[in-house]
């Protein structure tokens, strides 16, 4: 494993954005604490020192960069497989890339691309709630942790190893043409739900029909069927 660990850093994603040129493909950067952890939709990602597994993975090879659209949801699926090893049930994937346990969010994924004319690299940043026994403050979605779900303190280094190996294994399959779609749709949390969402700056009630083969989301809004990509819709409004 090509890995770098920091006790404290602003953000493992930011670190890779600033240093990708000198680092190898599949470098795994982790930290006990992030002082400026970033989430999707320009939100902050806050965590207490040592309670979470915070890491980012650098992807530089073209065979994977080409599969850009599928990598964040396949990462979510890989983590779901690891959580099964810890005995977790009632797992689901909330499009585009959250993993839920009994309807509560256990991790977040932020995939970023560095583009200069073409995509130079992808950075897949993942924050897993591991040993938190409570969450204070306001959250859009009720959070949970591996500790809260298993009632066991988890060895973060062991988890890190399992996560790295599972993602590496699945990404190697992706390079050989596997897409994981049939597996992923079994865990589609939003399918058949009705939710309020912001689309094109407007608040709308949408019916979610499910994840499409290209990992866009099929929704029904104002009696029209639409396919949307992540970034074009925000739930929790
Ligand atoms: C989300 O909003 O759900 C995505 C959160 C992603 C957080 C992780 S923690 C490791 C990596 N570094 C960051 O600054 N963000 C990601």
Short mmCIF file of C-alpha atoms and ligand atoms in Angstrom, two decimals:
data_model
loop_
_atom_site.label_atom_id
_atom_site.label_comp_id
_atom_site.label_asym_id
_atom_site.label_seq_id
_atom_site.Cartn_x
_atom_site.Cartn_y
_atom_site.Cartn_z
CA UNK A 1 0.00 0.00 0.00
CA UNK A 2 1.32 3.42 -0.99
CA UNK A 3 0.21 5.32 2.06
CA UNK A 4 0.85 8.58 3.85
CA UNK A 5 -0.60 9.33 7.26
CA UNK A 6 -0.91 12.69 9.00
CA UNK A 7 -1.84 13.28 12.62
CA UNK A 8 -3.41 16.52 11.51
CA UNK A 9 -3.92 18.14 8.12
CA UNK A 10 -6.33 20.66 6.59
CA UNK A 11 -7.95 18.07 4.28
CA UNK A 12 -6.65 14.86 2.73
CA UNK A 13 -8.43 15.79 -0.53
CA UNK A 14 -6.73 19.19 -0.59
CA UNK A 15 -3.37 17.54 0.11
CA UNK A 16 -3.74 15.30 -2.94
CA UNK A 17 -4.93 18.19 -5.11
CA UNK A 18 -1.76 20.07 -4.26
CA UNK A 19 0.64 17.11 -4.52
CA UNK A 20 -0.76 14.68 -7.08
CA UNK A 21 1.98 15.37 -9.62
CA UNK A 22 4.71 13.85 -7.45
CA UNK A 23 2.64 10.97 -6.05
CA UNK A 24 1.94 7.51 -7.47
CA UNK A 25 -1.36 6.20 -8.70
CA UNK A 26 -3.37 4.69 -5.84
CA UNK A 27 -1.63 6.67 -3.08
CA UNK A 28 -3.78 6.51 0.03
CA UNK A 29 -3.61 9.56 2.33
CA UNK A 30 -5.19 9.37 5.77
CA UNK A 31 -5.36 11.62 8.82
CA UNK A 32 -6.42 11.44 12.48
CA UNK A 33 -7.76 14.97 12.25
CA UNK A 34 -8.74 17.38 9.48
CA UNK A 35 -8.90 21.07 10.31
CA UNK A 36 -10.69 21.98 7.06
CA UNK A 37 -12.44 18.78 6.01
CA UNK A 38 -14.67 19.34 3.02
CA UNK A 39 -17.98 17.74 2.11
CA UNK A 40 -20.21 17.79 -0.96
CA UNK A 41 -22.06 20.96 -1.96
CA UNK A 42 -19.37 23.15 -0.35
CA UNK A 43 -20.25 21.94 3.12
CA UNK A 44 -17.68 21.40 5.87
CA UNK A 45 -16.94 17.87 7.04
CA UNK A 46 -16.27 18.00 10.76
CA UNK A 47 -14.83 15.22 12.91
CA UNK A 48 -13.13 14.78 16.27
CA UNK A 49 -9.52 13.61 16.40
CA UNK A 50 -9.09 9.86 16.02
CA UNK A 51 -12.78 8.89 15.90
CA UNK A 52 -13.11 8.61 12.13
CA UNK A 53 -11.35 7.01 9.22
CA UNK A 54 -10.54 10.01 7.02
CA UNK A 55 -8.74 9.31 3.78
CA UNK A 56 -8.36 10.13 0.13
CA UNK A 57 -7.30 7.92 -2.72
CA UNK A 58 -5.43 9.23 -5.76
CA UNK A 59 -6.39 7.81 -9.16
CA UNK A 60 -4.05 8.66 -12.02
CA UNK A 61 -4.49 5.77 -14.46
CA UNK A 62 -6.58 6.40 -17.55
CA UNK A 63 -8.38 3.05 -17.40
CA UNK A 64 -10.03 4.24 -14.17
CA UNK A 65 -10.32 7.93 -15.01
CA UNK A 66 -12.42 6.78 -17.99
CA UNK A 67 -14.88 5.22 -15.52
CA UNK A 68 -15.17 8.49 -13.63
CA UNK A 69 -18.98 8.45 -13.40
CA UNK A 70 -19.10 5.10 -11.65
CA UNK A 71 -16.19 5.30 -9.21
CA UNK A 72 -17.84 7.10 -6.31
CA UNK A 73 -20.84 4.77 -6.16
CA UNK A 74 -18.57 1.72 -6.58
CA UNK A 75 -16.47 3.06 -3.67
CA UNK A 76 -19.68 3.31 -1.61
CA UNK A 77 -20.57 -0.26 -2.56
CA UNK A 78 -17.04 -1.44 -1.60
CA UNK A 79 -17.45 0.10 1.85
CA UNK A 80 -20.86 -1.47 2.22
CA UNK A 81 -19.19 -4.85 1.62
CA UNK A 82 -16.61 -4.08 4.34
CA UNK A 83 -19.37 -3.09 6.79
CA UNK A 84 -21.01 -6.47 6.23
CA UNK A 85 -17.81 -8.05 7.56
CA UNK A 86 -18.42 -6.08 10.76
CA UNK A 87 -21.89 -7.63 11.01
CA UNK A 88 -23.89 -4.60 9.91
CA UNK A 89 -27.36 -5.20 8.45
CA UNK A 90 -29.92 -2.95 6.83
CA UNK A 91 -27.30 -1.29 4.65
CA UNK A 92 -28.21 0.88 1.69
CA UNK A 93 -26.66 3.28 -0.79
CA UNK A 94 -28.22 6.69 -1.02
CA UNK A 95 -27.55 8.07 -4.49
CA UNK A 96 -25.16 9.49 -5.47
CA UNK A 97 -22.74 7.93 -2.99
CA UNK A 98 -23.73 7.83 0.69
CA UNK A 99 -23.89 4.63 2.68
CA UNK A 100 -26.75 4.37 5.17
CA UNK A 101 -27.27 1.96 8.04
CA UNK A 102 -30.93 1.69 9.07
CA UNK A 103 -31.58 5.04 7.40
CA UNK A 104 -28.67 6.84 9.11
CA UNK A 105 -25.58 8.14 7.35
CA UNK A 106 -22.32 6.38 8.28
CA UNK A 107 -19.96 7.90 5.72
CA UNK A 108 -19.54 10.57 3.10
CA UNK A 109 -17.69 10.55 -0.21
CA UNK A 110 -16.33 13.56 -2.06
CA UNK A 111 -14.95 12.78 -5.52
CA UNK A 112 -12.98 15.57 -7.15
CA UNK A 113 -11.20 15.79 -10.48
CA UNK A 114 -8.16 17.91 -11.27
CA UNK A 115 -8.59 19.08 -14.85
CA UNK A 116 -6.08 20.89 -17.08
CA UNK A 117 -7.45 20.44 -20.60
CA UNK A 118 -8.15 16.80 -19.69
CA UNK A 119 -8.65 15.05 -16.35
CA UNK A 120 -5.20 14.69 -14.75
CA UNK A 121 -6.37 12.72 -11.74
CA UNK A 122 -9.34 11.84 -9.56
CA UNK A 123 -9.36 12.19 -5.80
CA UNK A 124 -11.81 10.05 -3.90
CA UNK A 125 -12.17 11.37 -0.35
CA UNK A 126 -14.01 9.29 2.19
CA UNK A 127 -14.91 10.00 5.80
CA UNK A 128 -16.26 7.07 7.81
CA UNK A 129 -17.78 7.57 11.25
CA UNK A 130 -16.05 4.86 13.28
CA UNK A 131 -15.82 5.23 17.06
CA UNK A 132 -18.10 8.20 17.77
CA UNK A 133 -20.49 7.40 20.63
CA UNK A 134 -22.54 10.54 20.07
CA UNK A 135 -22.97 13.31 17.53
CA UNK A 136 -23.45 16.85 18.77
CA UNK A 137 -24.65 19.68 16.54
CA UNK A 138 -26.92 19.88 13.57
CA UNK A 139 -26.84 17.41 10.72
CA UNK A 140 -28.91 17.31 7.54
CA UNK A 141 -29.15 13.58 7.91
CA UNK A 142 -29.05 11.63 11.17
CA UNK A 143 -25.50 10.28 11.50
CA UNK A 144 -24.36 6.99 12.94
CA UNK A 145 -21.01 5.25 13.46
CA UNK A 146 -19.66 1.71 13.35
CA UNK A 147 -19.39 1.86 17.14
CA UNK A 148 -23.05 2.89 17.57
CA UNK A 149 -24.17 0.10 15.25
CA UNK A 150 -21.94 -2.71 16.58
CA UNK A 151 -21.41 -1.58 20.22
CA UNK A 152 -17.73 -2.40 19.73
CA UNK A 153 -14.68 -0.15 19.56
CA UNK A 154 -13.20 -0.58 16.12
CA UNK A 155 -9.47 -0.75 15.32
CA UNK A 156 -9.16 2.06 12.75
CA UNK A 157 -5.91 0.74 11.21
CA UNK A 158 -7.49 -2.65 10.63
CA UNK A 159 -10.52 -0.99 9.05
CA UNK A 160 -8.23 1.14 6.89
CA UNK A 161 -6.51 -1.97 5.60
CA UNK A 162 -9.78 -3.73 4.78
CA UNK A 163 -11.17 -0.63 3.05
CA UNK A 164 -8.04 -0.15 0.96
CA UNK A 165 -8.01 -3.80 -0.10
CA UNK A 166 -11.71 -3.90 -0.97
CA UNK A 167 -11.56 -0.74 -3.08
CA UNK A 168 -8.40 -1.95 -4.81
CA UNK A 169 -10.03 -5.33 -5.53
CA UNK A 170 -13.20 -3.79 -6.95
CA UNK A 171 -11.37 -1.15 -8.99
CA UNK A 172 -9.23 -3.88 -10.55
CA UNK A 173 -12.48 -5.56 -11.62
CA UNK A 174 -13.75 -2.24 -12.98
CA UNK A 175 -10.64 -2.05 -15.16
CA UNK A 176 -11.61 -5.47 -16.54
CA UNK A 177 -15.09 -4.22 -17.42
CA UNK A 178 -17.22 -5.05 -14.36
CA UNK A 179 -19.75 -2.35 -13.52
CA UNK A 180 -21.40 -3.58 -10.26
CA UNK A 181 -24.75 -2.15 -11.40
CA UNK A 182 -26.76 -5.28 -10.59
CA UNK A 183 -25.29 -5.38 -7.08
CA UNK A 184 -25.67 -1.66 -6.45
CA UNK A 185 -29.36 -1.40 -7.37
CA UNK A 186 -30.22 -3.96 -4.69
CA UNK A 187 -29.25 -1.31 -2.15
CA UNK A 188 -30.94 1.74 -3.76
CA UNK A 189 -32.18 3.70 -0.70
CA UNK A 190 -34.10 6.37 -2.61
CA UNK A 191 -35.98 4.09 -5.01
CA UNK A 192 -39.76 4.62 -4.86
CA UNK A 193 -39.47 7.38 -2.27
CA UNK A 194 -41.01 10.83 -2.63
CA UNK A 195 -38.78 13.68 -1.51
CA UNK A 196 -38.55 17.42 -1.76
CA UNK A 197 -35.51 18.50 -3.74
CA UNK A 198 -33.96 21.58 -5.34
CA UNK A 199 -33.65 21.24 -9.13
CA UNK A 200 -32.56 24.26 -11.20
CA UNK A 201 -32.94 26.46 -8.09
CA UNK A 202 -36.58 25.42 -7.66
CA UNK A 203 -38.01 23.38 -4.82
CA UNK A 204 -40.01 20.45 -6.20
CA UNK A 205 -41.59 17.29 -4.95
CA UNK A 206 -40.01 14.39 -6.82
CA UNK A 207 -40.69 10.70 -7.03
CA UNK A 208 -37.50 8.70 -7.32
CA UNK A 209 -37.75 5.87 -9.82
CA UNK A 210 -34.25 4.51 -9.27
CA UNK A 211 -30.60 4.50 -10.28
CA UNK A 212 -29.95 4.18 -14.03
CA UNK A 213 -27.31 1.97 -15.63
CA UNK A 214 -25.07 5.04 -16.17
CA UNK A 215 -25.50 5.94 -12.47
CA UNK A 216 -27.67 8.96 -13.13
CA UNK A 217 -30.97 9.02 -11.21
CA UNK A 218 -34.38 8.58 -12.81
CA UNK A 219 -37.00 10.82 -11.23
CA UNK A 220 -40.55 11.91 -11.94
CA UNK A 221 -41.27 15.57 -11.45
CA UNK A 222 -44.41 17.46 -12.54
CA UNK A 223 -45.46 14.31 -14.42
CA UNK A 224 -42.25 14.29 -16.47
CA UNK A 225 -39.57 11.63 -16.30
CA UNK A 226 -36.05 13.05 -16.03
CA UNK A 227 -32.58 11.62 -15.64
CA UNK A 228 -30.33 13.73 -13.46
CA UNK A 229 -26.68 13.67 -12.51
CA UNK A 230 -25.27 14.38 -9.08
CA UNK A 231 -24.75 18.09 -8.69
CA UNK A 232 -28.02 18.83 -10.50
CA UNK A 233 -30.24 18.03 -7.53
CA UNK A 234 -30.06 18.55 -3.77
CA UNK A 235 -32.21 16.60 -1.35
CA UNK A 236 -32.85 17.59 2.31
CA UNK A 237 -34.52 20.95 1.78
C1 LIG B 1 -20.14 14.38 2.10
O1 LIG B 1 -20.46 15.58 2.08
O2 LIG B 1 -20.95 13.51 2.43
C2 LIG B 1 -18.75 13.98 1.71
C3 LIG B 1 -17.77 14.06 2.85
C4 LIG B 1 -16.36 13.64 2.48
C5 LIG B 1 -15.41 13.78 3.64
C6 LIG B 1 -14.05 13.20 3.35
S1 LIG B 1 -13.06 13.06 4.80
C7 LIG B 1 -11.64 12.70 3.87
C8 LIG B 1 -11.69 13.58 2.63
N1 LIG B 1 -11.09 14.88 2.89
C9 LIG B 1 -11.99 15.87 2.85
O3 LIG B 1 -11.74 17.08 3.04
N2 LIG B 1 -13.21 15.38 2.55
C10 LIG B 1 -13.18 13.94 2.35
#
